Short mmCIF file of C-alpha atoms in Angstrom, two decimals:
data_model
loop_
_atom_site.label_atom_id
_atom_site.label_comp_id
_atom_site.label_asym_id
_atom_site.label_seq_id
_atom_site.Cartn_x
_atom_site.Cartn_y
_atom_site.Cartn_z
CA UNK A 1 -35.18 -166.08 -45.08
CA UNK A 2 -31.77 -167.65 -45.77
CA UNK A 3 -31.94 -166.37 -49.32
CA UNK A 4 -32.71 -162.90 -47.99
CA UNK A 5 -29.70 -163.04 -45.71
CA UNK A 6 -27.57 -164.46 -48.50
CA UNK A 7 -28.40 -161.54 -50.80
CA UNK A 8 -28.30 -158.63 -48.38
CA UNK A 9 -25.96 -159.60 -45.55
CA UNK A 10 -23.17 -157.29 -46.61
CA UNK A 11 -25.54 -154.37 -47.11
CA UNK A 12 -27.09 -155.12 -43.72
CA UNK A 13 -23.66 -155.24 -42.14
CA UNK A 14 -21.91 -152.15 -43.59
CA UNK A 15 -24.48 -150.26 -45.71
CA UNK A 16 -23.14 -148.84 -48.97
CA UNK A 17 -19.55 -149.00 -47.78
CA UNK A 18 -17.02 -148.87 -49.49
CA UNK A 19 -18.97 -147.16 -52.31
CA UNK A 20 -20.78 -144.88 -49.91
CA UNK A 21 -20.68 -143.96 -46.25
CA UNK A 22 -20.31 -146.72 -43.70
CA UNK A 23 -23.66 -147.90 -42.42
CA UNK A 24 -25.57 -150.91 -41.19
CA UNK A 25 -24.81 -152.93 -38.11
CA UNK A 26 -21.16 -151.87 -38.04
CA UNK A 27 -22.17 -148.22 -37.89
CA UNK A 28 -24.64 -148.98 -35.12
CA UNK A 29 -21.98 -150.74 -33.05
CA UNK A 30 -19.27 -148.18 -33.78
CA UNK A 31 -21.53 -145.26 -32.90
CA UNK A 32 -22.68 -146.88 -29.68
CA UNK A 33 -19.16 -147.82 -28.62
CA UNK A 34 -17.67 -144.46 -29.56
CA UNK A 35 -20.47 -142.63 -27.75
CA UNK A 36 -19.89 -144.59 -24.55
CA UNK A 37 -16.11 -144.16 -24.70
CA UNK A 38 -16.40 -140.42 -25.33
CA UNK A 39 -19.11 -140.05 -22.69
CA UNK A 40 -17.05 -141.85 -20.06
CA UNK A 41 -14.72 -138.99 -19.03
CA UNK A 42 -17.61 -136.51 -19.31
CA UNK A 43 -19.84 -138.73 -17.20
CA UNK A 44 -17.10 -139.08 -14.59
CA UNK A 45 -16.65 -135.31 -14.38
CA UNK A 46 -20.40 -134.63 -14.28
CA UNK A 47 -20.89 -137.36 -11.67
CA UNK A 48 -18.18 -135.94 -9.45
CA UNK A 49 -19.57 -132.45 -9.91
CA UNK A 50 -23.04 -133.70 -9.03
CA UNK A 51 -21.94 -134.81 -5.56
CA UNK A 52 -19.76 -131.74 -5.00
CA UNK A 53 -20.30 -129.90 -1.75
CA UNK A 54 -19.96 -126.64 -3.63
CA UNK A 55 -23.45 -125.68 -4.66
CA UNK A 56 -22.16 -123.44 -7.43
CA UNK A 57 -20.99 -126.67 -9.08
CA UNK A 58 -23.55 -129.27 -8.01
CA UNK A 59 -26.68 -127.20 -8.67
CA UNK A 60 -26.15 -126.31 -12.35
CA UNK A 61 -24.85 -129.80 -13.12
CA UNK A 62 -27.83 -131.31 -11.29
CA UNK A 63 -30.18 -129.09 -13.29
CA UNK A 64 -28.53 -130.12 -16.56
CA UNK A 65 -28.72 -133.79 -15.67
CA UNK A 66 -32.38 -133.55 -14.69
CA UNK A 67 -33.18 -131.59 -17.86
CA UNK A 68 -31.58 -134.12 -20.20
CA UNK A 69 -33.17 -137.03 -18.35
CA UNK A 70 -36.60 -135.45 -18.70
CA UNK A 71 -36.39 -134.90 -22.46
CA UNK A 72 -36.84 -137.62 -25.10
CA UNK A 73 -33.71 -138.46 -27.02
CA UNK A 74 -35.60 -138.01 -30.27
CA UNK A 75 -36.37 -134.39 -29.44
CA UNK A 76 -32.73 -133.60 -28.76
CA UNK A 77 -31.86 -135.35 -32.00
CA UNK A 78 -34.17 -132.95 -33.88
CA UNK A 79 -32.72 -129.97 -32.10
CA UNK A 80 -29.15 -130.88 -32.84
CA UNK A 81 -29.92 -131.81 -36.44
CA UNK A 82 -32.02 -128.79 -37.36
CA UNK A 83 -31.01 -126.17 -34.83
CA UNK A 84 -27.26 -126.61 -34.48
CA UNK A 85 -26.44 -125.96 -38.18
CA UNK A 86 -28.54 -122.79 -38.00
CA UNK A 87 -26.37 -121.53 -35.16
CA UNK A 88 -22.96 -122.74 -36.29
CA UNK A 89 -23.53 -122.39 -40.01
CA UNK A 90 -21.96 -125.82 -40.52
CA UNK A 91 -24.19 -128.66 -41.61
CA UNK A 92 -23.68 -131.57 -39.26
CA UNK A 93 -23.74 -135.02 -40.81
CA UNK A 94 -26.28 -137.56 -39.57
CA UNK A 95 -23.56 -139.67 -37.98
CA UNK A 96 -22.00 -136.69 -36.20
CA UNK A 97 -25.42 -135.52 -35.03
CA UNK A 98 -26.22 -138.94 -33.64
CA UNK A 99 -22.84 -139.15 -31.95
CA UNK A 100 -23.27 -135.75 -30.28
CA UNK A 101 -26.72 -136.67 -28.99
CA UNK A 102 -25.62 -140.08 -27.74
CA UNK A 103 -22.59 -138.60 -25.98
CA UNK A 104 -24.80 -136.04 -24.23
CA UNK A 105 -27.30 -138.67 -23.10
CA UNK A 106 -24.69 -141.25 -22.17
CA UNK A 107 -22.63 -138.79 -20.16
CA UNK A 108 -25.72 -137.76 -18.21
CA UNK A 109 -26.73 -141.34 -17.47
CA UNK A 110 -23.15 -142.28 -16.63
CA UNK A 111 -23.00 -139.24 -14.36
CA UNK A 112 -25.97 -140.63 -12.47
CA UNK A 113 -24.29 -144.04 -12.19
CA UNK A 114 -21.09 -142.43 -10.90
CA UNK A 115 -22.91 -140.10 -8.51
CA UNK A 116 -25.05 -142.92 -7.15
CA UNK A 117 -21.92 -145.03 -6.69
CA UNK A 118 -20.12 -142.28 -4.82
CA UNK A 119 -23.14 -141.67 -2.58
CA UNK A 120 -23.50 -145.39 -1.88
CA UNK A 121 -19.92 -145.77 -0.70
CA UNK A 122 -19.68 -145.78 3.11
CA UNK A 123 -18.73 -142.31 4.32
CA UNK A 124 -15.83 -143.87 6.25
CA UNK A 125 -13.96 -144.53 3.01
CA UNK A 126 -13.58 -140.86 2.15
CA UNK A 127 -13.01 -139.99 5.81
CA UNK A 128 -10.20 -142.48 6.23
CA UNK A 129 -8.56 -141.37 2.99
CA UNK A 130 -8.75 -137.74 4.10
CA UNK A 131 -7.50 -138.68 7.58
CA UNK A 132 -4.30 -140.00 6.02
CA UNK A 133 -3.69 -136.55 4.58
CA UNK A 134 -4.84 -137.26 1.03
CA UNK A 135 -6.58 -134.34 -0.68
CA UNK A 136 -10.14 -134.56 -1.99
CA UNK A 137 -9.00 -135.20 -5.56
CA UNK A 138 -6.48 -137.85 -4.51
CA UNK A 139 -9.08 -139.53 -2.34
CA UNK A 140 -11.51 -139.62 -5.27
CA UNK A 141 -8.91 -140.99 -7.68
CA UNK A 142 -7.39 -143.67 -5.51
CA UNK A 143 -10.12 -144.64 -3.06
CA UNK A 144 -13.61 -143.59 -4.14
CA UNK A 145 -13.68 -143.94 -7.93
CA UNK A 146 -11.93 -147.33 -8.23
CA UNK A 147 -14.64 -148.79 -5.99
CA UNK A 148 -17.48 -146.82 -7.60
CA UNK A 149 -16.51 -147.88 -11.11
CA UNK A 150 -16.09 -151.51 -10.18
CA UNK A 151 -19.52 -151.54 -8.56
CA UNK A 152 -20.93 -149.57 -11.50
CA UNK A 153 -19.49 -151.78 -14.24
CA UNK A 154 -22.72 -153.78 -14.79
CA UNK A 155 -24.69 -150.52 -14.99
CA UNK A 156 -22.22 -149.17 -17.50
CA UNK A 157 -22.62 -152.26 -19.71
CA UNK A 158 -26.38 -151.84 -19.45
CA UNK A 159 -25.97 -148.26 -20.57
CA UNK A 160 -24.23 -149.57 -23.68
CA UNK A 161 -27.28 -151.75 -24.34
CA UNK A 162 -29.55 -148.70 -24.09
CA UNK A 163 -27.24 -146.80 -26.42
CA UNK A 164 -27.34 -149.52 -29.07
CA UNK A 165 -31.13 -149.44 -29.04
CA UNK A 166 -31.16 -145.65 -29.07
CA UNK A 167 -29.14 -145.50 -32.32
CA UNK A 168 -32.25 -146.81 -34.11
CA UNK A 169 -33.74 -143.33 -33.65
CA UNK A 170 -31.16 -142.15 -36.17
CA UNK A 171 -33.55 -143.60 -38.72
CA UNK A 172 -35.65 -140.45 -38.34
CA UNK A 173 -32.88 -138.19 -39.63
CA UNK A 174 -31.84 -140.65 -42.33
CA UNK A 175 -28.81 -142.07 -40.56
CA UNK A 176 -27.92 -145.30 -42.35
CA UNK A 177 -27.67 -147.40 -39.20
CA UNK A 178 -28.97 -150.94 -39.14
CA UNK A 179 -32.70 -150.13 -38.74
CA UNK A 180 -32.55 -147.70 -41.64
CA UNK A 181 -30.78 -150.29 -43.79
CA UNK A 182 -33.40 -152.90 -42.86
CA UNK A 183 -36.10 -150.50 -44.02
CA UNK A 184 -34.21 -149.99 -47.28
CA UNK A 185 -34.01 -153.74 -47.78
CA UNK A 186 -37.71 -153.99 -47.02
CA UNK A 187 -38.40 -151.45 -49.75
CA UNK A 188 -36.23 -153.37 -52.21
CA UNK A 189 -37.80 -156.78 -51.66
CA UNK A 190 -41.18 -155.28 -50.83
CA UNK A 191 -43.14 -158.42 -49.95
CA UNK A 192 -41.14 -159.85 -47.08
CA UNK A 193 -41.48 -157.29 -44.29
CA UNK A 194 -41.99 -159.85 -41.57
CA UNK A 195 -38.77 -161.66 -42.37
CA UNK A 196 -36.73 -158.47 -42.76
CA UNK A 197 -37.87 -157.04 -39.46
CA UNK A 198 -37.55 -160.41 -37.78
CA UNK A 199 -33.89 -160.51 -38.77
CA UNK A 200 -33.48 -156.95 -37.52
CA UNK A 201 -35.14 -157.84 -34.22
CA UNK A 202 -32.97 -160.92 -33.85
CA UNK A 203 -29.85 -158.89 -34.50
CA UNK A 204 -30.71 -156.34 -31.80
CA UNK A 205 -31.71 -159.10 -29.45
CA UNK A 206 -28.51 -161.11 -29.83
CA UNK A 207 -26.36 -158.03 -29.39
CA UNK A 208 -28.23 -156.59 -26.43
CA UNK A 209 -29.05 -159.86 -24.73
CA UNK A 210 -25.41 -160.90 -25.01
CA UNK A 211 -24.32 -157.66 -23.37
CA UNK A 212 -26.99 -157.94 -20.68
CA UNK A 213 -25.74 -161.43 -19.87
CA UNK A 214 -22.23 -160.04 -19.67
CA UNK A 215 -23.45 -157.38 -17.25
CA UNK A 216 -25.19 -160.05 -15.20
CA UNK A 217 -22.08 -162.23 -15.07
CA UNK A 218 -19.97 -159.24 -14.07
CA UNK A 219 -22.44 -158.41 -11.34
CA UNK A 220 -22.36 -161.95 -10.00
CA UNK A 221 -18.60 -162.06 -10.07
CA UNK A 222 -18.41 -158.79 -8.21
CA UNK A 223 -20.86 -160.08 -5.63
CA UNK A 224 -19.06 -163.34 -5.10
CA UNK A 225 -15.74 -161.62 -4.66
CA UNK A 226 -16.36 -158.24 -3.14
CA UNK A 227 -14.51 -155.31 -4.64
CA UNK A 228 -10.83 -155.82 -4.85
CA UNK A 229 -10.38 -159.54 -5.24
CA UNK A 230 -8.61 -160.38 -8.47
CA UNK B 1 1.11 -130.49 22.41
CA UNK B 2 -2.69 -130.45 21.95
CA UNK B 3 -4.42 -127.53 23.63
CA UNK B 4 -8.18 -127.14 23.68
CA UNK B 5 -9.45 -123.77 24.72
CA UNK B 6 -13.18 -123.34 25.37
CA UNK B 7 -14.15 -125.55 22.42
CA UNK B 8 -17.85 -125.53 21.55
CA UNK B 9 -19.74 -127.42 18.92
CA UNK B 10 -23.41 -127.56 18.00
CA UNK B 11 -25.47 -129.90 15.85
CA UNK B 12 -28.36 -127.55 15.18
CA UNK B 13 -29.72 -126.76 18.62
CA UNK B 14 -27.89 -129.64 20.23
CA UNK B 15 -24.82 -128.54 22.19
CA UNK B 16 -22.42 -131.41 21.44
CA UNK B 17 -19.25 -130.00 22.97
CA UNK B 18 -19.59 -127.58 25.85
CA UNK B 19 -16.68 -125.31 26.65
CA UNK B 20 -13.96 -127.96 26.53
CA UNK B 21 -10.68 -126.65 27.94
CA UNK B 22 -7.91 -129.21 28.38
CA UNK B 23 -4.50 -130.19 27.12
CA UNK B 24 -2.69 -133.33 26.03
CA UNK B 25 1.05 -133.48 26.60
CA UNK B 26 3.63 -135.02 24.31
CA UNK B 27 4.06 -138.79 24.85
CA UNK B 28 0.92 -138.84 26.94
CA UNK B 29 -1.59 -141.65 26.61
CA UNK B 30 -5.02 -140.25 27.22
CA UNK B 31 -8.21 -142.26 27.47
CA UNK B 32 -11.54 -140.53 26.94
CA UNK B 33 -14.45 -142.39 28.46
CA UNK B 34 -18.05 -141.74 29.29
CA UNK B 35 -21.56 -142.89 28.44
CA UNK B 36 -22.56 -143.03 24.76
CA UNK B 37 -23.75 -139.74 23.35
CA UNK B 38 -21.44 -137.82 25.65
CA UNK B 39 -19.46 -136.24 22.78
CA UNK B 40 -16.31 -138.40 23.00
CA UNK B 41 -16.23 -139.25 19.30
CA UNK B 42 -17.16 -135.73 18.29
CA UNK B 43 -14.31 -134.40 20.42
CA UNK B 44 -11.66 -136.72 19.00
CA UNK B 45 -12.87 -136.00 15.46
CA UNK B 46 -12.33 -132.27 15.97
CA UNK B 47 -8.64 -132.96 16.66
CA UNK B 48 -7.92 -133.77 13.00
CA UNK B 49 -10.76 -131.61 11.69
CA UNK B 50 -13.07 -134.40 10.62
CA UNK B 51 -15.51 -132.19 12.52
CA UNK B 52 -15.52 -128.41 12.56
CA UNK B 53 -15.94 -126.48 15.76
CA UNK B 54 -18.25 -123.53 16.34
CA UNK B 55 -16.30 -121.75 19.02
CA UNK B 56 -13.01 -121.76 20.89
CA UNK B 57 -9.64 -122.88 19.70
CA UNK B 58 -7.69 -126.12 19.22
CA UNK B 59 -3.94 -125.74 18.90
CA UNK B 60 -1.59 -128.56 18.00
CA UNK B 61 2.10 -127.75 18.43
CA UNK B 62 1.07 -124.14 18.87
CA UNK B 63 -0.87 -123.79 15.63
CA UNK B 64 -4.60 -123.09 15.56
CA UNK B 65 -5.83 -126.01 13.43
CA UNK B 66 -9.31 -124.60 12.83
CA UNK B 67 -7.93 -121.29 11.58
CA UNK B 68 -8.89 -120.19 8.08
CA UNK B 69 -6.35 -121.13 5.44
CA UNK B 70 -4.75 -123.78 7.63
CA UNK B 71 -3.37 -126.70 5.59
CA UNK B 72 -5.65 -129.44 6.81
CA UNK B 73 -4.03 -132.14 4.66
CA UNK B 74 -0.61 -131.49 6.19
CA UNK B 75 -2.17 -131.62 9.65
CA UNK B 76 -3.89 -134.92 8.98
CA UNK B 77 -0.78 -136.44 7.42
CA UNK B 78 0.89 -136.02 10.81
CA UNK B 79 -1.97 -137.46 12.88
CA UNK B 80 -3.00 -141.09 12.66
CA UNK B 81 -6.71 -141.79 13.00
CA UNK B 82 -8.16 -145.23 13.70
CA UNK B 83 -11.89 -145.70 13.18
CA UNK B 84 -14.37 -147.94 14.92
CA UNK B 85 -15.29 -149.48 11.54
CA UNK B 86 -11.64 -149.93 10.39
CA UNK B 87 -12.41 -148.35 7.00
CA UNK B 88 -9.72 -150.22 5.12
CA UNK B 89 -9.80 -149.68 1.37
CA UNK B 90 -11.44 -152.89 0.12
CA UNK B 91 -9.97 -152.70 -3.38
CA UNK B 92 -6.40 -152.70 -2.06
CA UNK B 93 -4.40 -155.39 -0.28
CA UNK B 94 -3.25 -154.93 3.32
CA UNK B 95 0.15 -153.90 1.99
CA UNK B 96 -1.30 -151.50 -0.58
CA UNK B 97 -3.52 -149.97 2.09
CA UNK B 98 -0.37 -149.09 4.02
CA UNK B 99 1.49 -147.82 0.95
CA UNK B 100 -1.17 -145.59 -0.64
CA UNK B 101 -0.80 -142.40 1.38
CA UNK B 102 3.02 -142.36 1.71
CA UNK B 103 3.40 -142.88 -2.05
CA UNK B 104 0.66 -140.48 -3.15
CA UNK B 105 1.86 -137.76 -0.79
CA UNK B 106 5.43 -138.13 -2.00
CA UNK B 107 6.74 -139.25 1.39
CA UNK B 108 8.42 -142.32 -0.01
CA UNK B 109 9.21 -144.08 -3.26
CA UNK B 110 7.20 -147.20 -3.98
CA UNK B 111 10.08 -149.44 -2.89
CA UNK B 112 10.62 -147.51 0.34
CA UNK B 113 6.91 -147.46 1.08
CA UNK B 114 6.67 -151.19 0.48
CA UNK B 115 9.57 -151.91 2.81
CA UNK B 116 8.16 -149.66 5.51
CA UNK B 117 4.64 -151.09 5.11
CA UNK B 118 6.01 -154.62 5.47
CA UNK B 119 7.87 -153.61 8.64
CA UNK B 120 4.67 -152.09 10.08
CA UNK B 121 2.56 -155.11 9.17
CA UNK B 122 5.20 -157.22 10.87
CA UNK B 123 4.96 -154.97 13.91
CA UNK B 124 1.20 -155.60 14.16
CA UNK B 125 1.78 -159.32 13.54
CA UNK B 126 0.34 -159.46 10.03
CA UNK B 127 3.31 -159.68 7.69
CA UNK B 128 1.92 -163.00 6.45
CA UNK B 129 -1.33 -161.25 5.41
CA UNK B 130 0.36 -158.51 3.38
CA UNK B 131 -1.21 -159.63 0.11
CA UNK B 132 -4.66 -160.36 1.54
CA UNK B 133 -7.61 -158.14 0.73
CA UNK B 134 -9.53 -156.71 3.70
CA UNK B 135 -12.56 -158.95 3.13
CA UNK B 136 -10.32 -161.97 3.72
CA UNK B 137 -9.26 -160.66 7.13
CA UNK B 138 -11.01 -160.92 10.49
CA UNK B 139 -12.16 -157.75 12.22
CA UNK B 140 -9.20 -157.79 14.58
CA UNK B 141 -6.79 -158.24 11.69
CA UNK B 142 -8.45 -155.44 9.73
CA UNK B 143 -8.13 -153.10 12.66
CA UNK B 144 -4.46 -153.98 13.08
CA UNK B 145 -3.88 -153.25 9.38
CA UNK B 146 -5.73 -149.96 9.88
CA UNK B 147 -3.32 -149.08 12.69
CA UNK B 148 -0.34 -150.00 10.49
CA UNK B 149 -1.81 -147.86 7.69
CA UNK B 150 -2.05 -144.89 10.03
CA UNK B 151 1.50 -145.46 11.31
CA UNK B 152 2.82 -145.54 7.74
CA UNK B 153 2.55 -141.75 7.67
CA UNK B 154 4.88 -141.63 10.71
CA UNK B 155 2.42 -139.57 12.74
CA UNK B 156 3.39 -137.82 15.95
CA UNK B 157 -0.10 -138.31 17.39
CA UNK B 158 -2.46 -141.28 17.13
CA UNK B 159 -6.19 -140.89 17.63
CA UNK B 160 -8.33 -143.96 18.31
CA UNK B 161 -12.10 -143.65 18.02
CA UNK B 162 -13.55 -146.72 19.78
CA UNK B 163 -11.12 -149.03 17.99
CA UNK B 164 -12.44 -152.23 19.57
CA UNK B 165 -16.17 -151.49 19.75
CA UNK B 166 -16.99 -153.19 16.45
CA UNK B 167 -14.95 -156.30 17.24
CA UNK B 168 -15.98 -159.71 18.48
CA UNK B 169 -14.83 -160.06 22.09
CA UNK B 170 -12.11 -162.59 21.28
CA UNK B 171 -10.46 -160.11 18.90
CA UNK B 172 -10.32 -157.15 21.26
CA UNK B 173 -7.14 -158.35 22.92
CA UNK B 174 -4.98 -158.45 19.80
CA UNK B 175 -5.86 -154.85 18.92
CA UNK B 176 -5.31 -153.60 22.46
CA UNK B 177 -1.95 -155.37 22.47
CA UNK B 178 -0.83 -153.35 19.45
CA UNK B 179 -2.01 -150.18 21.18
CA UNK B 180 -0.14 -151.09 24.37
CA UNK B 181 3.06 -151.55 22.39
CA UNK B 182 2.58 -148.17 20.75
CA UNK B 183 2.03 -146.55 24.11
CA UNK B 184 5.22 -148.13 25.44
CA UNK B 185 7.12 -146.72 22.48
CA UNK B 186 6.11 -143.25 23.64
CA UNK B 187 3.44 -142.42 21.04
CA UNK B 188 1.14 -139.56 21.98
CA UNK B 189 -2.27 -141.19 22.00
CA UNK B 190 -5.86 -140.10 22.48
CA UNK B 191 -8.15 -143.12 22.78
CA UNK B 192 -11.90 -143.07 23.00
CA UNK B 193 -12.64 -146.49 24.42
CA UNK B 194 -14.88 -148.49 26.69
CA UNK B 195 -12.02 -150.85 27.58
CA UNK B 196 -11.56 -149.92 31.21
CA UNK B 197 -8.84 -152.54 31.68
CA UNK B 198 -6.78 -150.86 28.96
CA UNK B 199 -7.47 -147.46 30.50
CA UNK B 200 -6.36 -148.64 33.93
CA UNK B 201 -3.15 -150.27 32.67
CA UNK B 202 -1.99 -148.02 29.89
CA UNK B 203 -3.46 -144.53 30.26
CA UNK B 204 -1.50 -141.71 31.86
CA UNK B 205 -4.69 -139.78 32.30
CA UNK B 206 -8.44 -140.22 31.92
CA UNK B 207 -11.00 -137.70 30.75
CA UNK B 208 -14.50 -138.52 31.81
CA UNK B 209 -17.14 -136.95 29.56
CA UNK B 210 -20.89 -136.65 29.78
CA UNK B 211 -23.30 -134.35 27.96
CA UNK B 212 -20.54 -132.71 25.96
CA UNK B 213 -18.48 -131.69 28.98
CA UNK B 214 -15.32 -133.05 30.54
CA UNK B 215 -16.59 -133.64 34.07
CA UNK B 216 -13.51 -135.19 35.57
CA UNK B 217 -9.87 -135.76 34.71
CA UNK B 218 -7.24 -137.68 36.58
CA UNK B 219 -4.72 -140.48 36.68
CA UNK B 220 -6.38 -143.85 36.17
CA UNK B 221 -5.50 -144.99 39.68
CA UNK B 222 -7.36 -142.07 41.25
CA UNK B 223 -10.21 -142.10 38.77
CA UNK B 224 -11.06 -145.76 39.17
CA UNK B 225 -10.46 -145.96 42.92
CA UNK B 226 -11.96 -142.66 43.87
CA UNK B 227 -14.15 -140.97 41.24
CA UNK B 228 -15.41 -137.56 42.32
CA UNK B 229 -18.23 -136.52 40.03
CA UNK B 230 -21.61 -138.20 40.63
CA UNK B 231 -21.87 -139.03 36.88
CA UNK B 232 -18.44 -140.69 36.95
CA UNK B 233 -19.36 -142.70 40.07
CA UNK B 234 -22.57 -143.79 38.35
CA UNK B 235 -20.73 -144.63 35.11
CA UNK B 236 -18.13 -146.80 36.85
CA UNK B 237 -20.78 -148.49 38.97
CA UNK B 238 -22.74 -149.38 35.82
CA UNK B 239 -19.54 -150.68 34.20
CA UNK B 240 -18.74 -152.90 37.17
CA UNK B 241 -22.20 -154.31 37.34
CA UNK B 242 -21.95 -155.64 33.77
#
């Protein structure tokens, strides 16, 4: 196993880079991180729209959120990969396709986290902000969202964990993320599947378990010192 | 200064406010009392439009506050509201709670707002807790910060919705003391409260409410010594028995 790691670690880590496109574990992490960062503002907007009192806003957003949540990520991946180029006439790269799909899914799940957080906040918070003369937007920015996001931080880290695991579906469209690379290595060495996939499993586990622990610690810290305490 | 003209409100079929017609004068301290479920909180919440009304008119300084297109934020900025549950912002310190609205609404620079917030916290006896977060404060302290936060907007009217009902008995006094001081300074106040001692000592007038109606109004001396309406007599008798 050590010999396997010794031979292929760089390939496992970055794919064919710098001779080819960036791949491997680095691509997996970059895609997941970028997707979450890009999805954040979208998720915030969708979440706020979801709890809007204006039905013209909350209904279509709610429908979109429900739709995306009810469809497998893989299916959307196919659609974007095969359908989008047919419409736009531009062939989307595997990495771009994956990023688009992850951003859509992440923003929808983040929207649910944000909306749930806003709904869970005692109604008196918004009322007292409004009673001071603050507008709805100001009240959201300075009173509601800071609390919602702090409470939602563990959920957001967990969403990153889901995203990292979801990137493995890129394998299907030939995205050279870490699962795809592992399969390539498996083909090259042929007889050592168990070890190759064990290393892959360990890699995912360490990454995701580490993040889950982080989420757990954050949650505990937030519980011990309720929102606000530095 | 506040004029209510045949104000009606419904929750579905339930008639929460029934033809309320009354007025509150400038510098007046008004106490609204009555059994629970009588519409006291609903009434006070219509005065800064936390609740809409379904009929009638409420005018503050001559302007119909429930009119379409009325700037509700400007109205609220001029009316302090103190909640039963304090509703301090838990992610901000006592000082920051008092600075948020003046700064965000462009009433003061950060430095001015800080200075003013400190002065108000001092006024409610909590200057030494300026940097404490709400969860580190007792209920009575939180409510005093909430009063300071409302005063930071320099309101011309203060509304109190059962400000001591969520407090442990030993903390009621410190909050009432702050309210007494405010009353002495000439603040126009509408207080929904069960503190009959406060009503007797501080109020200029009492409104007695039951079933969404104002059944009796009067100076506290008359109201407590000689209530007229059978419901008011019953209410005060029940109060005295406890």
